[in-house]
Coordinates of N, CA, C and O in Angstrom, one line a residue:
M1 N 70.9 39.7 -24.5 CA 71.5 39.6 -23.1 C 70.6 40.2 -22.1 O 69.7 41.1 -22.2
R2 N 70.4 39.4 -20.9 CA 69.4 39.9 -19.9 C 69.9 40.9 -19.2 O 71.1 41.0 -18.6
R3 N 69.1 41.9 -19.0 CA 69.4 43.2 -18.0 C 69.5 42.8 -16.6 O 68.4 42.1 -16.2
P4 N 70.3 43.2 -15.8 CA 70.2 42.9 -14.4 C 69.0 43.7 -13.7 O 68.6 44.8 -14.0
L5 N 68.3 43.0 -12.7 CA 67.1 43.6 -12.1 C 67.5 44.6 -11.0 O 66.7 45.4 -10.9
L6 N 68.7 44.5 -10.4 CA 68.9 45.3 -9.3 C 69.1 46.7 -9.5 O 68.5 47.6 -8.9
P7 N 69.9 47.1 -10.7 CA 69.9 48.6 -11.1 C 68.5 49.2 -11.4 O 68.2 50.3 -11.0
T8 N 67.6 48.4 -12.0 CA 66.3 48.9 -12.4 C 65.5 49.1 -11.2 O 64.8 50.1 -11.0
L9 N 65.5 48.2 -10.2 CA 64.8 48.3 -8.9 C 65.4 49.6 -8.1 O 64.6 50.2 -7.6
L10 N 66.6 49.7 -8.1 CA 67.2 50.9 -7.4 C 66.7 52.2 -8.0 O 66.4 53.2 -7.3
L11 N 66.7 52.2 -9.4 CA 66.3 53.4 -9.9 C 64.8 53.7 -9.7 O 64.4 54.9 -9.4
A12 N 64.0 52.7 -9.7 CA 62.5 52.8 -9.5 C 62.4 53.3 -8.1 O 61.5 54.3 -7.8
C13 N 63.0 52.8 -7.1 CA 63.0 53.1 -5.7 C 63.3 54.6 -5.6 O 62.8 55.4 -4.8
S14 N 64.4 55.0 -6.2 CA 65.0 56.3 -5.9 C 64.1 57.3 -6.6 O 63.8 58.4 -6.1
L15 N 63.4 57.0 -7.8 CA 62.4 57.9 -8.3 C 61.2 58.0 -7.4 O 60.4 59.2 -7.4
A16 N 60.8 57.0 -6.8 CA 59.6 57.1 -5.9 C 59.8 57.7 -4.5 O 58.8 58.1 -3.9
L17 N 61.1 57.7 -4.1 CA 61.4 58.3 -2.8 C 60.7 59.6 -2.5 O 60.1 59.8 -1.5
P18 N 61.0 60.6 -3.4 CA 60.4 62.0 -3.0 C 58.8 61.9 -2.9 O 58.2 62.5 -2.0
A19 N 58.1 61.0 -3.7 CA 56.6 61.0 -3.6 C 56.2 60.4 -2.3 O 55.3 60.6 -1.6
L20 N 57.1 59.4 -1.9 CA 56.7 58.6 -0.7 C 57.0 59.5 0.6 O 56.3 59.5 1.5
A21 N 58.0 60.2 0.5 CA 58.3 61.1 1.7 C 57.3 62.3 1.8 O 57.0 62.7 2.9
A22 N 56.7 62.7 0.7 CA 55.8 63.9 0.8 C 54.3 63.5 1.3 O 53.7 64.3 1.8
E23 N 54.0 62.2 1.1 CA 52.7 61.8 1.4 C 52.7 61.3 2.9 O 53.5 60.5 3.3
P24 N 51.5 61.6 3.7 CA 51.5 60.9 4.9 C 51.2 59.5 4.9 O 50.6 59.0 3.8
A25 N 51.6 58.8 6.0 CA 51.3 57.3 5.9 C 49.8 57.0 5.9 O 49.0 57.5 6.7
K26 N 49.4 56.1 5.0 CA 48.1 55.7 4.9 C 47.9 54.4 5.7 O 48.8 53.4 5.6
T27 N 46.8 54.2 6.3 CA 46.5 52.9 6.8 C 45.9 52.1 5.7 O 45.1 52.5 5.0
P28 N 46.4 50.8 5.6 CA 45.7 49.9 4.5 C 44.3 49.7 4.6 O 43.8 49.5 5.7
R29 N 43.6 49.8 3.5 CA 42.2 49.6 3.6 C 42.0 48.0 3.6 O 42.7 47.3 2.9
P30 N 41.0 47.6 4.3 CA 40.8 46.1 4.2 C 40.3 45.7 2.9 O 39.5 46.3 2.1
V31 N 40.7 44.4 2.6 CA 40.4 43.9 1.2 C 39.2 43.0 1.5 O 39.2 42.1 2.3
K32 N 38.2 43.2 0.8 CA 36.8 42.6 1.0 C 36.7 41.5 -0.2 O 35.7 40.8 -0.1
R33 N 37.5 41.5 -1.1 CA 37.3 40.5 -2.2 C 37.9 39.3 -2.1 O 39.1 39.2 -1.6
I34 N 37.5 38.2 -2.6 CA 38.0 36.9 -2.7 C 37.7 36.4 -4.0 O 36.6 36.0 -4.4
C35 N 38.8 36.1 -4.8 CA 38.5 35.6 -6.1 C 39.3 34.3 -6.3 O 40.4 34.4 -6.0
V36 N 38.6 33.4 -6.9 CA 39.4 32.0 -7.1 C 39.3 31.8 -8.6 O 38.2 31.7 -9.2
N37 N 40.4 31.3 -9.1 CA 40.3 31.0 -10.6 C 41.1 29.7 -10.7 O 42.2 29.5 -10.4
V38 N 40.3 28.6 -10.9 CA 40.9 27.3 -11.1 C 40.7 26.9 -12.5 O 39.7 26.5 -13.0
K39 N 41.7 27.1 -13.2 CA 41.9 26.7 -14.7 C 43.1 26.0 -15.2 O 44.2 26.5 -14.7
D40 N 43.1 24.9 -15.8 CA 44.3 24.2 -16.2 C 45.1 23.8 -15.2 O 46.4 23.8 -15.2
G41 N 44.6 23.7 -13.9 CA 45.2 23.2 -12.7 C 45.9 24.4 -12.0 O 46.8 24.2 -11.0
S42 N 45.8 25.6 -12.3 CA 46.3 26.8 -11.6 C 45.3 27.3 -10.7 O 44.2 27.2 -10.9
R43 N 45.7 27.9 -9.7 CA 44.9 28.5 -8.6 C 45.3 30.0 -8.4 O 46.7 30.2 -8.2
S44 N 44.5 30.9 -8.1 CA 44.8 32.3 -7.8 C 43.7 32.8 -6.9 O 42.5 32.5 -7.0
V45 N 44.1 33.6 -5.9 CA 43.2 34.3 -4.9 C 43.6 35.7 -4.9 O 44.6 36.0 -5.0
Q46 N 42.6 36.5 -4.3 CA 42.8 37.9 -4.0 C 42.2 38.1 -2.6 O 41.1 37.8 -2.5
G47 N 42.9 38.6 -1.6 CA 42.3 39.0 -0.4 C 42.3 38.1 0.6 O 41.6 38.1 1.7
T48 N 42.9 37.0 0.4 CA 42.8 35.7 1.4 C 44.2 34.9 1.1 O 44.9 35.0 0.1
D49 N 44.4 33.9 1.9 CA 45.5 33.0 1.8 C 45.1 31.9 0.9 O 44.0 31.4 0.8
L50 N 46.1 31.4 0.0 CA 46.0 30.3 -0.9 C 46.8 29.2 -0.3 O 47.9 29.2 -0.1
V51 N 46.1 28.1 0.0 CA 46.9 26.9 0.8 C 46.7 25.7 -0.3 O 45.6 25.3 -0.6
I52 N 47.9 25.2 -0.5 CA 48.0 23.9 -1.3 C 48.2 22.8 -0.4 O 49.2 22.8 0.3
E53 N 47.1 22.1 -0.3 CA 47.1 20.9 0.7 C 48.0 19.7 0.4 O 48.4 19.6 -0.7
P54 N 48.4 18.9 1.4 CA 49.1 17.7 1.2 C 48.5 16.8 0.1 O 47.3 16.6 0.0
G55 N 49.4 16.4 -0.8 CA 49.0 15.5 -1.9 C 48.4 16.3 -3.1 O 48.2 15.6 -4.1
E56 N 48.2 17.4 -3.0 CA 47.7 18.4 -4.0 C 48.8 18.5 -5.1 O 50.0 18.8 -4.6
K57 N 48.4 18.7 -6.4 CA 49.4 19.0 -7.4 C 48.8 20.1 -8.2 O 47.6 19.9 -8.9
V58 N 49.3 21.3 -8.3 CA 48.8 22.5 -9.0 C 49.8 22.9 -10.1 O 50.9 22.8 -9.9
K59 N 49.4 23.7 -11.1 CA 50.2 24.1 -12.1 C 50.9 25.5 -11.5 O 52.1 25.5 -11.5
D60 N 50.2 26.4 -11.2 CA 50.7 27.7 -10.7 C 49.8 28.1 -9.5 O 48.6 27.7 -9.5
A61 N 50.4 28.8 -8.6 CA 49.8 29.3 -7.4 C 50.1 30.8 -7.3 O 51.2 31.1 -7.1
V62 N 49.0 31.6 -7.2 CA 49.2 33.1 -7.1 C 48.1 33.6 -6.1 O 47.0 33.3 -6.1
A63 N 48.7 34.4 -5.2 CA 47.9 35.2 -4.2 C 48.2 36.7 -4.3 O 49.4 37.1 -4.2
V64 N 47.2 37.5 -4.4 CA 47.4 38.9 -4.3 C 46.7 39.5 -3.0 O 45.5 39.0 -2.7
D65 N 47.4 40.2 -2.1 CA 46.9 40.6 -0.9 C 46.7 39.3 0.0 O 45.6 39.3 0.8
G66 N 47.5 38.3 -0.2 CA 47.4 37.1 0.7 C 48.6 36.2 0.6 O 49.6 36.6 -0.2
N67 N 48.7 35.2 1.4 CA 49.9 34.4 1.4 C 49.6 33.1 0.6 O 48.5 32.7 0.4
V68 N 50.7 32.6 0.0 CA 50.6 31.1 -0.6 C 51.4 30.3 0.4 O 52.5 30.6 0.6
I69 N 50.6 29.3 0.8 CA 51.2 28.3 1.7 C 51.1 27.0 1.1 O 50.1 26.5 0.7
V70 N 52.4 26.3 1.0 CA 52.3 25.1 0.3 C 52.8 24.1 1.3 O 53.9 24.1 1.8
K71 N 51.9 23.2 1.6 CA 51.9 22.2 2.6 C 52.9 21.0 2.3 O 53.1 20.7 1.3
K72 N 53.3 20.3 3.3 CA 54.2 19.1 3.1 C 53.5 18.1 2.2 O 52.3 17.8 2.4
G73 N 54.2 17.6 1.2 CA 53.7 16.7 0.3 C 52.9 17.3 -0.9 O 52.5 16.5 -1.8
A74 N 52.7 18.7 -1.0 CA 52.1 19.4 -2.1 C 53.2 19.6 -3.1 O 54.3 19.9 -2.8
V75 N 52.7 19.6 -4.4 CA 53.7 20.1 -5.5 C 53.0 21.1 -6.3 O 51.8 21.0 -6.7
V76 N 53.9 22.1 -6.7 CA 53.4 23.1 -7.6 C 54.4 22.9 -8.8 O 55.6 23.1 -8.7
D77 N 53.8 22.7 -10.1 CA 54.5 22.3 -11.2 C 55.3 23.6 -11.8 O 56.3 23.3 -12.5
N78 N 54.8 24.8 -11.7 CA 55.4 25.9 -12.2 C 55.9 26.8 -11.0 O 56.7 26.6 -10.3
D79 N 55.2 28.0 -11.0 CA 55.7 29.0 -10.1 C 54.5 29.3 -9.0 O 53.5 29.2 -9.2
V80 N 55.2 29.9 -7.9 CA 54.3 30.3 -6.8 C 54.8 31.8 -6.6 O 55.8 32.2 -6.5
V81 N 53.6 32.7 -6.6 CA 53.8 34.1 -6.5 C 52.8 34.6 -5.4 O 51.7 34.4 -5.5
A82 N 53.4 35.5 -4.6 CA 52.5 36.4 -3.6 C 52.8 37.7 -3.9 O 53.9 38.2 -3.8
V83 N 51.8 38.5 -4.2 CA 52.0 40.0 -4.2 C 51.3 40.5 -2.9 O 50.2 40.3 -2.6
R84 N 52.1 41.4 -2.3 CA 51.7 41.8 -1.0 C 51.4 40.7 0.0 O 50.3 40.7 0.7
G85 N 52.2 39.7 0.0 CA 52.0 38.5 0.7 C 53.3 37.7 0.9 O 54.3 38.1 0.2
R86 N 53.2 36.6 1.6 CA 54.4 35.7 1.8 C 54.2 34.5 1.0 O 53.1 34.0 0.8
V87 N 55.3 33.7 0.7 CA 55.4 32.4 0.2 C 55.9 31.6 1.3 O 57.1 31.9 1.7
V88 N 55.1 30.7 1.8 CA 55.6 29.7 2.9 C 55.6 28.2 2.4 O 54.5 27.8 2.1
L89 N 56.7 27.7 2.4 CA 56.8 26.1 2.1 C 57.0 25.5 3.3 O 57.9 25.9 4.3
E90 N 56.3 24.5 3.5 CA 56.5 23.5 4.7 C 57.6 22.4 4.3 O 57.8 22.3 3.0
A91 N 58.3 21.8 5.3 CA 59.2 20.8 4.8 C 58.5 19.7 4.1 O 57.4 19.2 4.5
G92 N 59.1 19.2 3.0 CA 58.4 18.2 2.2 C 57.6 18.8 1.1 O 57.1 18.1 0.2
A93 N 57.5 20.1 1.1 CA 56.8 20.7 -0.2 C 57.7 21.0 -1.3 O 59.0 21.1 -1.1
R94 N 57.2 21.0 -2.4 CA 58.0 21.2 -3.7 C 57.5 22.2 -4.7 O 56.3 22.1 -5.0
V95 N 58.3 23.1 -5.1 CA 57.9 24.0 -6.2 C 59.0 23.8 -7.4 O 60.2 24.1 -7.2
K96 N 58.4 23.3 -8.5 CA 59.3 23.0 -9.7 C 59.7 24.3 -10.4 O 60.7 24.2 -11.2
G97 N 59.1 25.3 -10.2 CA 59.4 26.6 -10.9 C 60.2 27.5 -9.8 O 60.9 27.1 -9.0
D98 N 59.7 28.8 -9.9 CA 60.2 29.9 -9.1 C 59.3 30.1 -8.0 O 58.0 30.0 -8.0
A99 N 59.7 30.6 -6.8 CA 59.0 31.1 -5.6 C 59.3 32.6 -5.5 O 60.5 32.9 -5.1
V100 N 58.3 33.4 -5.7 CA 58.5 34.9 -5.7 C 57.4 35.5 -4.8 O 56.3 35.3 -4.8
A101 N 58.0 36.4 -4.0 CA 57.1 37.4 -3.1 C 57.4 38.8 -3.4 O 58.6 39.2 -3.3
L102 N 56.4 39.5 -3.7 CA 56.5 41.0 -4.1 C 55.8 41.8 -2.9 O 54.7 41.6 -2.8
G103 N 56.7 42.2 -2.1 CA 56.2 42.9 -0.9 C 55.9 41.9 0.2 O 55.1 42.2 1.1
G104 N 56.7 40.8 0.4 CA 56.6 40.0 1.5 C 57.8 39.0 1.5 O 58.7 39.2 0.6
D105 N 57.7 38.0 2.4 CA 58.8 37.0 2.5 C 58.7 35.8 1.8 O 57.5 35.4 1.5
V106 N 59.8 35.2 1.5 CA 59.8 33.8 1.0 C 60.6 33.0 2.1 O 61.5 33.2 2.5
R107 N 59.8 31.9 2.5 CA 60.4 31.0 3.5 C 60.5 29.5 2.8 O 59.6 28.9 2.5
V108 N 61.9 29.1 2.9 CA 62.1 27.7 2.4 C 62.9 26.9 3.5 O 64.1 27.1 3.7
P109 N 62.1 26.1 4.2 CA 62.8 25.5 5.4 C 63.5 24.2 4.9 O 63.3 23.9 3.7
T110 N 64.3 23.6 5.8 CA 65.0 22.4 5.5 C 63.9 21.4 5.1 O 62.9 21.2 5.7
G111 N 64.2 20.6 3.9 CA 63.4 19.6 3.4 C 62.3 20.0 2.4 O 61.7 19.2 1.8
A112 N 62.1 21.4 2.3 CA 61.3 22.0 1.2 C 62.2 22.1 0.0 O 63.5 22.1 0.2
R113 N 61.7 22.2 -1.2 CA 62.5 22.3 -2.5 C 61.9 23.3 -3.4 O 60.7 23.2 -3.7
V114 N 62.7 24.3 -3.9 CA 62.4 25.1 -5.0 C 63.5 24.8 -6.1 O 64.6 25.1 -6.0
D115 N 63.0 24.2 -7.2 CA 63.9 24.0 -8.4 C 64.4 25.2 -9.0 O 65.4 25.1 -9.6
G116 N 63.6 26.1 -9.1 CA 63.9 27.5 -9.8 C 64.4 28.5 -8.8 O 65.2 28.1 -7.9
N117 N 64.1 29.7 -9.0 CA 64.7 30.9 -8.3 C 63.8 31.1 -7.1 O 62.6 30.9 -7.2
A118 N 64.3 31.6 -6.0 CA 63.6 32.1 -4.8 C 63.9 33.7 -4.8 O 65.1 34.0 -4.5
T119 N 62.9 34.4 -4.8 CA 63.0 35.8 -4.9 C 62.1 36.5 -3.9 O 60.9 36.2 -3.8
A120 N 62.5 37.4 -3.0 CA 61.8 38.3 -2.2 C 62.1 39.6 -2.4 O 63.2 40.1 -2.2
L121 N 61.1 40.4 -2.9 CA 61.4 41.9 -3.2 C 60.4 42.6 -2.1 O 59.3 42.6 -2.2
G122 N 61.2 43.4 -1.4 CA 60.3 44.1 -0.3 C 60.1 43.2 0.9 O 59.1 43.4 1.5
G123 N 60.9 42.2 1.1 CA 60.7 41.2 2.1 C 61.9 40.5 2.4 O 62.9 40.9 2.0
K124 N 61.9 39.5 3.2 CA 63.0 38.7 3.6 C 63.0 37.3 2.9 O 62.0 36.8 2.9
L125 N 64.2 36.9 2.5 CA 64.2 35.6 2.0 C 64.9 34.7 3.0 O 66.1 35.0 3.4
K126 N 64.2 33.7 3.4 CA 64.8 32.8 4.5 C 64.9 31.3 4.0 O 63.8 30.8 3.8
V127 N 66.1 31.0 3.6 CA 66.4 29.7 3.2 C 67.4 28.9 4.1 O 68.4 29.4 4.4
D128 N 66.7 27.8 4.6 CA 67.7 27.1 5.7 C 68.8 26.5 5.2 O 70.0 26.6 5.7
K129 N 68.7 25.8 4.0 CA 69.7 25.1 3.3 C 70.0 25.7 1.8 O 68.9 25.4 1.1
P130 N 71.0 26.2 1.5 CA 71.1 26.8 0.3 C 70.8 25.9 -0.9 O 70.3 26.3 -2.0
E131 N 71.3 24.6 -0.7 CA 71.0 23.6 -1.7 C 69.5 23.3 -2.0 O 69.2 22.6 -2.9
D132 N 68.6 23.6 -1.2 CA 67.1 23.4 -1.3 C 66.6 24.5 -2.4 O 65.4 24.3 -2.8
V133 N 67.4 25.3 -2.9 CA 67.0 26.2 -3.9 C 67.9 26.0 -5.2 O 69.1 26.1 -5.1
G134 N 67.2 25.5 -6.3 CA 68.1 25.2 -7.4 C 68.7 26.3 -8.3 O 69.6 26.3 -9.0
G135 N 67.9 27.4 -8.2 CA 68.4 28.6 -9.0 C 69.0 29.6 -8.1 O 69.5 29.4 -7.1
E136 N 68.8 30.9 -8.6 CA 69.3 32.0 -7.8 C 68.5 32.3 -6.5 O 67.3 32.0 -6.5
R137 N 69.1 32.8 -5.5 CA 68.4 33.4 -4.4 C 68.5 34.9 -4.3 O 69.6 35.4 -4.3
V138 N 67.5 35.6 -4.5 CA 67.5 37.1 -4.5 C 66.6 37.6 -3.5 O 65.5 37.3 -3.3
N139 N 67.2 38.6 -2.8 CA 66.5 39.4 -1.7 C 66.9 40.8 -1.8 O 68.0 41.2 -1.9
F140 N 65.8 41.7 -2.0 CA 65.9 43.1 -2.1 C 65.0 43.8 -1.4 O 63.7 43.7 -1.5
S141 N 65.5 44.7 -0.5 CA 64.5 45.4 0.5 C 65.3 46.8 0.7 O 66.5 46.6 0.9
L142 N 64.6 47.8 0.8 CA 65.1 49.1 1.1 C 64.4 49.9 2.0 O 63.2 50.2 1.9
E143 N 64.9 50.1 3.2 CA 64.1 50.7 4.2 C 64.6 52.2 4.6 O 65.9 52.4 4.5
L144 N 63.8 53.0 4.8 CA 64.1 54.3 5.1 C 63.2 54.8 6.3 O 61.8 54.7 6.2
N145 N 63.7 55.0 7.4 CA 62.8 55.4 8.6 C 61.9 54.4 9.1 O 60.8 54.7 9.4
G146 N 62.3 53.1 8.8 CA 61.6 52.0 9.2 C 60.5 51.5 8.2 O 59.7 50.6 8.4
D147 N 60.3 52.4 7.2 CA 59.5 51.9 6.1 C 60.2 51.2 4.9 O 61.2 51.8 4.4
D148 N 59.7 50.2 4.5 CA 60.2 49.5 3.4 C 59.7 50.1 2.1 O 58.6 50.0 1.8
L149 N 60.6 50.8 1.3 CA 60.2 51.5 0.1 C 59.8 50.7 -1.0 O 59.1 51.0 -1.8
V150 N 60.4 49.4 -1.1 CA 59.9 48.5 -2.1 C 58.5 48.1 -1.9 O 57.7 48.1 -2.8
K151 N 58.2 47.8 -0.6 CA 56.7 47.6 -0.4 C 55.8 48.8 -0.7 O 54.8 48.6 -1.3
E152 N 56.3 49.9 -0.3 CA 55.5 51.2 -0.6 C 55.2 51.4 -2.1 O 54.3 51.5 -2.6
L153 N 56.3 51.2 -2.9 CA 56.3 51.3 -4.4 C 55.3 50.2 -5.0 O 54.5 50.7 -5.8
L154 N 55.4 49.0 -4.6 CA 54.5 48.0 -5.0 C 53.1 48.3 -4.6 O 52.1 48.2 -5.4
G155 N 52.9 48.7 -3.4 CA 51.6 49.2 -3.0 C 51.0 50.3 -3.8 O 49.8 50.1 -4.2
K156 N 51.8 51.3 -4.1 CA 51.3 52.4 -4.9 C 51.0 51.9 -6.4 O 50.0 52.3 -7.0
A157 N 51.8 50.9 -6.9 CA 51.6 50.5 -8.3 C 50.4 49.6 -8.4 O 49.7 49.6 -9.4
L158 N 50.0 49.0 -7.3 CA 48.8 48.1 -7.4 C 47.6 48.6 -6.8 O 46.5 48.2 -7.0
E159 N 47.7 49.9 -6.2 CA 46.6 50.5 -5.7 C 45.4 50.9 -6.5 O 44.3 50.7 -6.2
D160 N 45.7 51.2 -7.7 CA 44.7 51.6 -8.8 C 44.0 50.3 -9.2 O 42.8 50.4 -9.7
D161 N 44.6 49.2 -9.4 CA 44.0 48.1 -10.0 C 43.4 47.1 -8.7 O 44.0 46.2 -8.4
Q162 N 42.2 47.6 -8.3 CA 41.5 46.9 -7.2 C 40.4 46.1 -7.6 O 39.7 45.5 -6.8
K163 N 40.2 45.7 -9.0 CA 39.1 44.8 -9.4 C 39.7 43.5 -9.6 O 40.9 43.2 -10.0
C164 N 38.9 42.4 -9.3 CA 39.2 41.1 -9.7 C 38.5 40.8 -11.0 O 37.6 41.1 -11.2
H165 N 39.3 39.9 -11.7 CA 38.8 39.4 -12.9 C 38.8 37.9 -12.9 O 39.8 37.3 -12.6
I166 N 37.7 37.3 -13.0 CA 37.6 35.8 -13.1 C 37.3 35.4 -14.6 O 36.4 35.9 -15.1
L167 N 38.1 34.6 -15.1 CA 37.8 34.2 -16.4 C 36.9 33.1 -16.5 O 36.9 32.2 -15.7
D168 N 36.0 33.2 -17.5 CA 35.1 32.2 -17.8 C 35.7 31.2 -18.6 O 36.4 31.4 -19.6
D169 N 35.6 29.8 -18.1 CA 36.3 28.8 -18.8 C 35.9 28.6 -20.2 O 36.6 28.2 -21.0
E170 N 34.7 28.9 -20.5 CA 34.0 28.7 -21.8 C 34.5 29.8 -22.9 O 34.6 29.5 -24.0
D171 N 34.7 31.0 -22.3 CA 35.2 32.0 -23.2 C 36.1 33.0 -22.5 O 35.8 33.9 -21.8
D172 N 37.5 32.7 -22.8 CA 38.6 33.4 -22.2 C 38.5 35.0 -22.5 O 39.2 35.7 -21.9
K173 N 37.9 35.4 -23.6 CA 37.9 36.7 -24.1 C 37.0 37.5 -23.2 O 37.2 38.8 -23.1
D174 N 35.9 37.1 -22.6 CA 35.1 37.9 -21.8 C 35.4 37.9 -20.3 O 35.3 36.8 -19.6
D175 N 35.9 38.9 -19.7 CA 36.3 38.9 -18.3 C 35.0 39.3 -17.5 O 34.2 40.2 -18.0
K176 N 35.0 38.8 -16.3 CA 33.8 39.2 -15.4 C 34.3 39.9 -14.3 O 35.2 39.4 -13.6
D177 N 33.9 41.2 -14.0 CA 34.4 41.9 -12.9 C 33.7 41.5 -11.7 O 32.4 41.3 -11.8
V178 N 34.3 41.4 -10.5 CA 33.7 41.0 -9.2 C 33.7 42.2 -8.5 O 34.7 42.7 -8.2

């Protein structure tokens, strides 16, 4: 049986609340890394936006510290994920899997299609027509004094892992740090 996600997130946010309240607000440090991994039709970037152009077909699309933008006529066969960024679909774009933003918004306008779930954690889910999302629509955000605690929690969780790893196509076992 699958455990519900909402109680787990509420627990995590409530545990992080005292730590977040005790620390002064930090200004985000600029991200200077750009990493691109094109393997088996998948694309991923860090520190910049990932744009899937019209007519392109990719397996998965992932951006860390950037947005994923799927243009009209582009198709993503599996999932689109933005960590600390937004997932933006244009009318006529299609995602055959899930569209997920962790610490950002998911935008599905009229004419775009997500066959799976559309999920925004720490951001807003904007779906013009509910029938344009084939699975569940999940939106979870928790604000305290104008600060989104889910975004803060995600930021703290990802703060320590600031290295990019680009896999070598010839030997997946050897990671190269950038």
